[in-house]
Short mmCIF file of C-alpha atoms in Angstrom, two decimals:
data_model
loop_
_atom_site.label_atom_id
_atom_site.label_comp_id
_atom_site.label_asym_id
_atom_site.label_seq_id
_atom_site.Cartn_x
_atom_site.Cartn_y
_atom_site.Cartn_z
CA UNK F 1 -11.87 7.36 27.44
CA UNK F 2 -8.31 6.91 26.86
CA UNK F 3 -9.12 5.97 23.45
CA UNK F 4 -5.98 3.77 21.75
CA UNK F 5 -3.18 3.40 24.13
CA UNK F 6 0.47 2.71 23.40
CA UNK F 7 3.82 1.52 25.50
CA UNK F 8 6.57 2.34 25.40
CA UNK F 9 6.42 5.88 23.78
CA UNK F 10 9.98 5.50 22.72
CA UNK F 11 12.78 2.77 22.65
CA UNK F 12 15.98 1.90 21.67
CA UNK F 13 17.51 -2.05 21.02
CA UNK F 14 20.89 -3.57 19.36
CA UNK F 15 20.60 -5.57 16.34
CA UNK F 16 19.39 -9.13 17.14
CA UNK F 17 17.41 -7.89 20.41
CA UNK F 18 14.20 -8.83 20.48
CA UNK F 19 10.97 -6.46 22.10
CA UNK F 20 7.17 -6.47 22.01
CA UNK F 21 5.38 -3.06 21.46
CA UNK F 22 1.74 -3.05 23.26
CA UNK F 23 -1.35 -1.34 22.04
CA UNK F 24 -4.19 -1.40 24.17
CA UNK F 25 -8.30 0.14 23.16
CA UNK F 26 -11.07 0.89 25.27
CA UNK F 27 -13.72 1.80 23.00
CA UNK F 28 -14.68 -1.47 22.28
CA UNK F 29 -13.64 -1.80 18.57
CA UNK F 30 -13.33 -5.17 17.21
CA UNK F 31 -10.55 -4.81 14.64
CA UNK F 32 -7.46 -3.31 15.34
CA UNK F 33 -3.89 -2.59 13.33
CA UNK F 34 -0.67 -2.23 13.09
CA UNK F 35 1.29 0.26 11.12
CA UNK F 36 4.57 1.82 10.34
CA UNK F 37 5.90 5.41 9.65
CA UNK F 38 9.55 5.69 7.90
CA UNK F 39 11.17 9.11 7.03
CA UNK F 40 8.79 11.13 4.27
CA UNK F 41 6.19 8.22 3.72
CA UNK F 42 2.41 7.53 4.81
CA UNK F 43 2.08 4.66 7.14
CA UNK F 44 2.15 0.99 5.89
CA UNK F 45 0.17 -1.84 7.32
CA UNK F 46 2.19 -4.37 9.41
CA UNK F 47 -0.65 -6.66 10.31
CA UNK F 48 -4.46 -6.30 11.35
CA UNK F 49 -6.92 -7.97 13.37
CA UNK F 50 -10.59 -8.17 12.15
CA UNK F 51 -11.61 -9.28 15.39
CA UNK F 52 -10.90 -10.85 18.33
CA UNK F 53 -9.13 -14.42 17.92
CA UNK F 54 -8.18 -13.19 14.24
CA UNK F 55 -5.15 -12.10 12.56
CA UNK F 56 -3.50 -11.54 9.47
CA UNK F 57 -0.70 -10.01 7.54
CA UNK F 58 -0.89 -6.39 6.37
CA UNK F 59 1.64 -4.80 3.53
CA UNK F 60 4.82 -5.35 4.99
CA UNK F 61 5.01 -8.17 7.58
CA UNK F 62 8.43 -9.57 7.52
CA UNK F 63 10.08 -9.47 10.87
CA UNK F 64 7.01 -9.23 12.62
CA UNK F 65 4.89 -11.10 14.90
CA UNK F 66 1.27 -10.62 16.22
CA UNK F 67 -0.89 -11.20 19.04
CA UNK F 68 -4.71 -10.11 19.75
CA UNK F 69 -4.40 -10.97 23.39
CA UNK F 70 -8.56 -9.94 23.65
CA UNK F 71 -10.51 -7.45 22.39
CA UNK F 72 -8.78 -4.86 23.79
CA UNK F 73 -5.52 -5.87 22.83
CA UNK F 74 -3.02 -6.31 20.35
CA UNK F 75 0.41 -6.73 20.20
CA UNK F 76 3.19 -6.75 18.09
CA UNK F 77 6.30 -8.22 18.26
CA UNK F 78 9.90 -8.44 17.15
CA UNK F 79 11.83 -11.19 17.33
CA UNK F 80 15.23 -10.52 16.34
CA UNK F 81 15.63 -6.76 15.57
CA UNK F 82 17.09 -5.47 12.49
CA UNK F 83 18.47 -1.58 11.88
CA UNK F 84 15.64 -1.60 8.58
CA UNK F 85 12.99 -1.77 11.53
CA UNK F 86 13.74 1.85 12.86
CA UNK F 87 10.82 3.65 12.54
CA UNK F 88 7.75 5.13 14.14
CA UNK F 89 5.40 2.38 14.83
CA UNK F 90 1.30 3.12 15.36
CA UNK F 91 -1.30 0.88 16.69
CA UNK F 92 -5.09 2.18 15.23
CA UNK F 93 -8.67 0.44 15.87
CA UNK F 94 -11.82 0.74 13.99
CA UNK F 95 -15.44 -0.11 15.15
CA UNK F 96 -17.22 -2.09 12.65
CA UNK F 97 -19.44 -1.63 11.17
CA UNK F 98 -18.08 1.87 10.93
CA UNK F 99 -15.01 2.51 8.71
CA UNK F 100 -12.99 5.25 11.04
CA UNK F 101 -9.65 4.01 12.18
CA UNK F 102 -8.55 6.19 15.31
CA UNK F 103 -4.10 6.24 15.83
CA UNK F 104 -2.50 5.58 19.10
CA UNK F 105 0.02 8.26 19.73
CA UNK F 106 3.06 5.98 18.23
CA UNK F 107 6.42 4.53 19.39
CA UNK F 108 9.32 5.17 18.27
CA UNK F 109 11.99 2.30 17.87
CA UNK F 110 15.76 2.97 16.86
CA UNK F 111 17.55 -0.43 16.29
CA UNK F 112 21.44 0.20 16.12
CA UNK C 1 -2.97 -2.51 -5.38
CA UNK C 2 -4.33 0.95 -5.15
CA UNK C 3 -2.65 3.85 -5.75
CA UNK C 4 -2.67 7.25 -3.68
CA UNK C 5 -1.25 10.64 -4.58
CA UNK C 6 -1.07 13.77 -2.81
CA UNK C 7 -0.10 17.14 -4.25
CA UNK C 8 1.09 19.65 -3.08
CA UNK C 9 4.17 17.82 -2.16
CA UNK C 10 4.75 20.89 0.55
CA UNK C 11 3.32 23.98 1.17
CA UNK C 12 4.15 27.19 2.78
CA UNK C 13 1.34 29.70 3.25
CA UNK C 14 1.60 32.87 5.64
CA UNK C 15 -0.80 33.06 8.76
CA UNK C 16 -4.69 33.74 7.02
CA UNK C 17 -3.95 32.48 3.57
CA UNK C 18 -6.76 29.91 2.35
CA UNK C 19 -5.47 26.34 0.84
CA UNK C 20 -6.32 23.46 -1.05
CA UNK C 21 -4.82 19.50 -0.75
CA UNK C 22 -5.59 17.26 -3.11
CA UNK C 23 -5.51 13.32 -2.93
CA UNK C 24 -6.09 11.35 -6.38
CA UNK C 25 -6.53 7.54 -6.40
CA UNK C 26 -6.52 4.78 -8.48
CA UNK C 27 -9.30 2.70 -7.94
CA UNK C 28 -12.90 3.03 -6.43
CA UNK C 29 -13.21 3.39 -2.44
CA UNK C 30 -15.26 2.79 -0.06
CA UNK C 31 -13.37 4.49 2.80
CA UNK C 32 -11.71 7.69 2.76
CA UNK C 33 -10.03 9.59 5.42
CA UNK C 34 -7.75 12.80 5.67
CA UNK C 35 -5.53 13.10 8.84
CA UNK C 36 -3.58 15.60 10.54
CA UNK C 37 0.06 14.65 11.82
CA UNK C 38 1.15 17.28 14.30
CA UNK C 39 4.77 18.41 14.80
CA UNK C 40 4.50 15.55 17.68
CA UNK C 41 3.83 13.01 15.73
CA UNK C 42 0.31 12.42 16.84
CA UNK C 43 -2.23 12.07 14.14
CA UNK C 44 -5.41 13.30 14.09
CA UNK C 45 -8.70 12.12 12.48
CA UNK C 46 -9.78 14.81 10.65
CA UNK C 47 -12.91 13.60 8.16
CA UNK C 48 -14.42 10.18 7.02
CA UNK C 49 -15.37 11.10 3.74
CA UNK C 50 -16.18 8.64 0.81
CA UNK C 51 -18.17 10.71 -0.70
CA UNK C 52 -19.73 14.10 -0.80
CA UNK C 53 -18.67 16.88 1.45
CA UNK C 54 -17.95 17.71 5.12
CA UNK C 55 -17.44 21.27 6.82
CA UNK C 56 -15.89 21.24 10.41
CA UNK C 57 -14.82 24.64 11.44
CA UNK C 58 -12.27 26.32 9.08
CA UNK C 59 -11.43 23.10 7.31
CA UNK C 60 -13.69 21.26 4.52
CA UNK C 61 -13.45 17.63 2.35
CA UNK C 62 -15.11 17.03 -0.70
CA UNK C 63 -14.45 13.53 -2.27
CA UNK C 64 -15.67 13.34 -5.84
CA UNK C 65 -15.84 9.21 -5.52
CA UNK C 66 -16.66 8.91 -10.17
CA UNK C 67 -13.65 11.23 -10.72
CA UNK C 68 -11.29 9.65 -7.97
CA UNK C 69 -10.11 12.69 -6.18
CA UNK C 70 -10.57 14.32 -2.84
CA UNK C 71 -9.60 17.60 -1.76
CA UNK C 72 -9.35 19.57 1.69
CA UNK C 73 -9.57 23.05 2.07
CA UNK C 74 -8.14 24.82 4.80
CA UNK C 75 -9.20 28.59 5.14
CA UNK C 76 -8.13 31.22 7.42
CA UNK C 77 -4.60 29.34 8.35
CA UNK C 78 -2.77 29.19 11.53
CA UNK C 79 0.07 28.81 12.44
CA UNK C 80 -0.99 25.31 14.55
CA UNK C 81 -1.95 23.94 11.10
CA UNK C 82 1.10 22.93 10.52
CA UNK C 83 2.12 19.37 10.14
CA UNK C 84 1.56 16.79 7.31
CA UNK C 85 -1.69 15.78 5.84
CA UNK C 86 -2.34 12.73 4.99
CA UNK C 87 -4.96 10.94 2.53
CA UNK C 88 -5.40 7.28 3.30
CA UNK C 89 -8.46 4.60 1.39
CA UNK C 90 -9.67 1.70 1.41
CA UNK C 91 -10.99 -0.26 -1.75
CA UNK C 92 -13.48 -2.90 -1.70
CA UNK C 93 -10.53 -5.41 -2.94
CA UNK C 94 -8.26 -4.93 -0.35
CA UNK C 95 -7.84 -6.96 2.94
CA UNK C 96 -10.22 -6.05 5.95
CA UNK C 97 -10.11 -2.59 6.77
CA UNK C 98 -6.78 -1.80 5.11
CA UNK C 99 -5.81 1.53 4.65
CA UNK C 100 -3.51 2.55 2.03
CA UNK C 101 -1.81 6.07 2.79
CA UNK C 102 -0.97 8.66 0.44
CA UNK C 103 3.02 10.46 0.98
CA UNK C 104 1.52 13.12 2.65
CA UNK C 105 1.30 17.22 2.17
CA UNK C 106 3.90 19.06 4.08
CA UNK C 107 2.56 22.20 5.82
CA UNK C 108 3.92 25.40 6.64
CA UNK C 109 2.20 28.10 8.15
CA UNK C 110 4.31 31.32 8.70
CA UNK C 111 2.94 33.77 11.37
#
C-alpha cells in the first residue's frame, strides 16, 4: 500500500494563478482532510470530508475549494492564489470507526 | 475551541540522554495523537492515545485524560530523533474528525 498519496510534491504560482493540489488513499478510509503547515505552527484544518459525497469547511477555509472526487479522492483547490497561501499543504485520511489520521507526505506551494 | 500546549518549546539533548514532552489541553478528548515531523517534512504517526499508556520501542505516551495532559518519553536518544513533535486532539464538540494541533516541540539530538 501506498498509503495517502500526494501531487505535486512541490510548486510554485504568481499571485492570481490558480492550481489544484491532489490527494489520493488506498486504504479505503472514508473521511479524508485537508491541512496546512506555516512557519513554527501545528497544522490547521482547511476542509474535511466525512465521507464520500460529503464536505465541509475546516478552521481556515478562505481561498479554498474542495472536491471528494470518490472515496479515494480528494482535492483541493485554489482559485485565485494569494502570497498568504504559501505554505506546506497535507492531505490525511482516517478509517472510521477508528480515530487515526495517517499524513500524505505534503506539498509545498510558494505563491509570489 | 480547544486549546493545545506543548512544552518544551525546543529541546537539545546529546546522543543517549532520556526526555520528556508534554502536551496540556483544554477540554476533554476523545482522540489523541503524538506525531513525528522529520527533517523532510514527513510526519509520522507515532501513538493513538486517549487514554492510558503505550510503549513502542524506546518511545512511550501516557495521556492522563481527568488531568488533561499527555506526555511522551523518549529514552536512549538518537540522533534520527530529531524533528518536531507534535500533539494534536480531538474533542467530542468539534467538527468530524477534526484535529486541533499543538505548536510543536523542537528536537535536537547532538551525537
Amino acid at each position: 500500500n501506498a498509503g495517502v498519496t500526494q501531487t505535486p510534491k512541490f510548486q510554485v504560482l504568481k499571485t492570481g494563478q490558480s492550481m489544484t493540489l491532489q490527494c489520493a488513499q488506498d486504504m479505503n478510509h472514508n473521511s479524508m482532510y485537508w491541512y496546512r503547515q506555516d512557519p513554527g505552527m501545528g497544522l490547521r484544518l482547511i476542509y474535511y470530508s466525512a465521507s464520500e459525497g460529503t464536505t465541509d469547511k475546516g478552521e481556515v477555509p478562505n481561498g479554498y475549494n474542495v472536491s471528494r472526487l470518490n472515496k479515494r479522492e480528494f482535492s483541493l483547490r485554489l482559485e485565485s492564489a494569494a502570497p498568504s497561501q504559501t505554505s506546506v499543504y497535507f492531505c490525511a485520511s482516517r478509517n472510521t470507526p477508528g480515530e487515526t489520521q495517517y499524513f500524505g507526505p505534503g506539498t509545498r506551494l510558494l505563491v509570489l | 475551541g480547544i486549546q493545545v500546549e506543548q512544552s518544551p518549546p525546543d529541546l537539545i539533548l546529546q546522543e543517549g540522554a532520556n526526555s520528556t514532552l508534554r502536551c496540556n489541553f483544554s477540554d476533554s478528548v476523545n482522540n489523541l495523537q503524538w506525531f513525528h515531523q522529520n527533517p523532510w517534512g514527513q510526519l509520522i504517526n507515532l501513538f493513538y492515545i486517549p487514554s492510558g499508556t503505550k510503549q513502542n520501542g524506546r518511545l512511550s505516551a501516557t495521556t492522563v485524560a481527568t488531568e488533561r495532559y499527555s506526555l511522551l518519553y523518549i529514552s536512549s536518544s538518537q540522533t534520527t530523533d530529531s524533528g518536531v513533535y507534535f500533539c494534536a486532539v480531538k474533542s467530542g464538540g468539534t467538527s468530524y474528525g477534526k484535529l486541533t494541533f499543538g505548536q510543536g516541540t523542537i528536537l535536537t539530538v547532538h551525537p
